[in-house]
């Protein structure tokens, strides 16, 4: 007899989970990247926003396996420092 094992999907990873919890990718135009990816069905945690240190615009999304991907655009004023 054959058995089929069905596993429930893994819960979404959180930033506080142990192990590697995300990868960051620097982009030139985060607003355009956000718009294009959102049009293609990518789900984001929030629109791009200025980081608390005010040196970059950031946003996060998940890949199909639930890995967190952070997009980062260094703001011009921060690049001059």
Coordinates of N, CA and C in Angstrom, one line a residue:
X1 N 0.8 -1.2 0.0 CA 0.0 0.0 0.0 C 0.9 1.2 0.0
X2 N 0.4 2.2 -0.7 CA 1.2 3.5 -0.8 C 0.6 4.5 0.2
X3 N 1.5 5.3 0.8 CA 1.1 6.3 1.8 C 1.5 7.6 1.2
X4 N 0.6 8.6 1.4 CA 0.9 10.0 1.0 C 1.0 10.8 2.3
X5 N 2.2 11.5 2.4 CA 2.4 12.3 3.5 C 2.2 13.7 3.1
X6 N 1.3 14.4 3.8 CA 1.0 15.8 3.5 C 1.4 16.6 4.7
X7 N 2.4 17.5 4.5 CA 2.9 18.3 5.6 C 2.3 19.7 5.5
X8 N 1.9 20.3 6.6 CA 1.3 21.6 6.6 C 2.4 22.6 6.2
X9 N 2.1 23.7 5.5 CA 3.1 24.7 5.2 C 3.8 25.2 6.4
X10 N 5.0 25.5 6.3 CA 5.8 26.1 7.4 C 5.3 27.5 7.7
X11 N 5.2 27.9 9.0 CA 4.8 29.3 9.3 C 5.8 30.3 8.8
X12 N 5.3 31.5 8.5 CA 6.3 32.5 8.0 C 7.4 32.7 9.0
X13 N 8.6 33.0 8.5 CA 9.8 33.3 9.3 C 9.6 34.7 9.9
X14 N 10.1 34.9 11.1 CA 10.1 36.2 11.7 C 11.6 36.7 11.9
X15 N 11.7 38.0 12.0 CA 13.1 38.5 12.1 C 13.8 38.1 13.4
X16 N 13.1 37.7 14.4 CA 13.7 37.2 15.6 C 13.9 35.7 15.7
X17 N 13.6 35.0 14.6 CA 13.8 33.5 14.6 C 15.3 33.3 14.6
X18 N 15.8 32.1 15.1 CA 17.2 31.7 15.2 C 17.6 31.4 13.7
X19 N 18.9 31.6 13.5 CA 19.5 31.2 12.2 C 19.4 32.4 11.2
X20 N 19.7 32.1 10.0 CA 19.7 33.2 8.9 C 18.2 33.6 8.8
X21 N 17.9 34.8 9.0 CA 16.5 35.2 8.8 C 16.2 36.1 7.6
X22 N 17.2 36.6 7.0 CA 17.0 37.4 5.7 C 18.2 37.6 5.0
X23 N 18.0 38.0 3.7 CA 19.1 38.5 2.9 C 18.8 39.9 2.4
X24 N 19.8 40.8 2.3 CA 19.6 42.1 1.9 C 20.2 42.4 0.5
X25 N 19.5 43.0 -0.3 CA 20.0 43.3 -1.7 C 19.9 44.9 -1.9
X26 N 21.1 45.5 -2.2 CA 21.1 46.9 -2.5 C 20.6 47.1 -3.9
X27 N 19.7 48.1 -4.1 CA 19.1 48.4 -5.4 C 19.3 49.9 -5.6
X28 N 19.2 50.3 -6.9 CA 19.4 51.7 -7.3 C 18.1 52.5 -7.1
X29 N 16.9 51.9 -7.4 CA 15.6 52.6 -7.3 C 14.6 51.7 -6.6
X30 N 14.5 51.8 -5.3 CA 13.6 50.9 -4.6 C 12.2 51.2 -4.9
X31 N 11.8 52.4 -5.2 CA 10.4 52.6 -5.5 C 10.0 51.9 -6.8
X32 N 10.8 52.0 -7.8 CA 10.5 51.3 -9.1 C 10.5 49.8 -8.9
X33 N 11.5 49.3 -8.1 CA 11.6 47.8 -7.9 C 10.3 47.4 -7.1
X34 N 9.9 48.1 -6.1 CA 8.7 47.8 -5.4 C 7.5 47.8 -6.3
X35 N 7.4 48.8 -7.1 CA 6.2 48.8 -8.0 C 6.2 47.6 -9.0
X36 N 7.3 47.3 -9.6 CA 7.4 46.2 -10.6 C 7.1 44.9 -9.9
X37 N 7.7 44.6 -8.7 CA 7.5 43.4 -8.0 C 6.1 43.2 -7.5
X38 N 5.5 44.3 -7.0 CA 4.2 44.3 -6.5 C 3.2 44.0 -7.7
X39 N 3.4 44.5 -8.8 CA 2.6 44.2 -10.0 C 2.7 42.8 -10.4
X40 N 3.8 42.1 -10.1 CA 4.0 40.7 -10.4 C 3.5 39.8 -9.3
X41 N 2.9 40.3 -8.2 CA 2.3 39.5 -7.2 C 3.1 39.3 -6.0
X42 N 4.3 40.0 -5.9 CA 5.1 39.8 -4.7 C 4.5 40.6 -3.5
X43 N 4.4 39.9 -2.4 CA 3.8 40.5 -1.2 C 4.9 41.2 -0.3
X44 N 4.7 42.4 0.0 CA 5.7 43.2 0.9 C 5.1 43.4 2.3
X45 N 6.0 43.6 3.2 CA 5.6 43.8 4.6 C 5.1 45.3 4.7
X46 N 5.7 46.2 3.9 CA 5.3 47.6 3.9 C 5.9 48.2 2.6
X47 N 5.4 49.4 2.3 CA 6.0 50.2 1.2 C 7.4 50.6 1.6
X48 N 8.2 51.0 0.6 CA 9.6 51.5 1.0 C 9.5 52.7 2.0
X49 N 10.3 52.7 3.0 CA 10.3 53.8 4.0 C 11.8 54.1 4.4
X50 N 12.0 55.2 4.9 CA 13.3 55.7 5.4 C 13.7 54.9 6.6
X51 N 14.9 54.4 6.7 CA 15.3 53.6 7.8 C 15.4 54.5 9.1
X52 N 15.4 53.9 10.2 CA 15.5 54.7 11.5 C 16.8 55.6 11.5
X53 N 17.9 55.1 10.9 CA 19.1 55.8 10.9 C 19.1 56.9 9.8
X54 N 18.1 56.9 9.0 CA 17.9 57.9 7.9 C 19.0 57.8 6.8
X55 N 19.6 56.6 6.6 CA 20.6 56.5 5.6 C 20.2 55.7 4.4
X56 N 19.0 55.0 4.5 CA 18.5 54.2 3.4 C 17.0 54.1 3.4
X57 N 16.5 53.8 2.2 CA 15.1 53.4 2.1 C 15.1 51.9 2.1
X58 N 14.1 51.3 2.8 CA 14.1 49.8 2.9 C 12.7 49.3 2.8
X59 N 12.5 48.1 2.4 CA 11.3 47.3 2.4 C 11.6 45.9 2.4
X60 N 10.7 45.0 2.8 CA 10.9 43.6 2.8 C 9.8 42.8 2.2
X61 N 10.1 41.7 1.6 CA 9.2 40.8 1.0 C 9.7 39.4 1.3
X62 N 8.9 38.4 0.8 CA 9.3 37.0 1.0 C 9.4 36.3 -0.3
X63 N 10.3 35.4 -0.5 CA 10.4 34.5 -1.7 C 9.4 33.4 -1.5
X64 N 9.2 32.6 -2.5 CA 8.2 31.5 -2.5 C 8.4 30.5 -1.3
X65 N 9.6 30.4 -0.8 CA 9.9 29.5 0.3 C 9.7 30.2 1.7
X66 N 9.4 31.4 1.7 CA 9.2 32.2 2.9 C 10.4 32.9 3.5
X67 N 11.5 32.8 2.7 CA 12.7 33.6 3.2 C 12.5 35.1 3.0
X68 N 12.9 35.8 4.0 CA 12.7 37.2 4.0 C 13.8 37.9 3.1
X69 N 13.4 38.8 2.2 CA 14.3 39.5 1.4 C 14.1 41.0 1.7
X70 N 15.2 41.7 2.0 CA 15.2 43.1 2.3 C 15.8 43.9 1.1
X71 N 15.1 44.8 0.6 CA 15.6 45.7 -0.5 C 16.1 47.0 0.1
X72 N 17.2 47.4 -0.2 CA 17.8 48.6 0.4 C 18.3 49.6 -0.7
X73 N 18.0 50.8 -0.6 CA 18.5 51.9 -1.4 C 19.1 52.9 -0.6
X74 N 20.5 53.1 -0.7 CA 21.2 54.1 0.1 C 20.7 55.5 -0.4
X75 N 20.3 56.4 0.5 CA 19.8 57.7 0.1 C 21.0 58.6 -0.2
X76 N 20.9 59.5 -1.2 CA 22.1 60.3 -1.7 C 22.8 61.0 -0.5
X77 N 22.0 61.6 0.4 CA 22.7 62.4 1.5 C 23.6 61.5 2.3
X78 N 23.2 60.2 2.5 CA 23.9 59.3 3.3 C 25.2 58.8 2.6
X79 N 25.1 58.7 1.2 CA 26.3 58.3 0.4 C 27.4 59.3 0.4
X80 N 27.0 60.6 0.7 CA 28.0 61.7 0.7 C 28.8 61.8 2.0
X81 N 28.3 61.1 3.0 CA 28.9 61.2 4.4 C 30.2 60.5 4.4

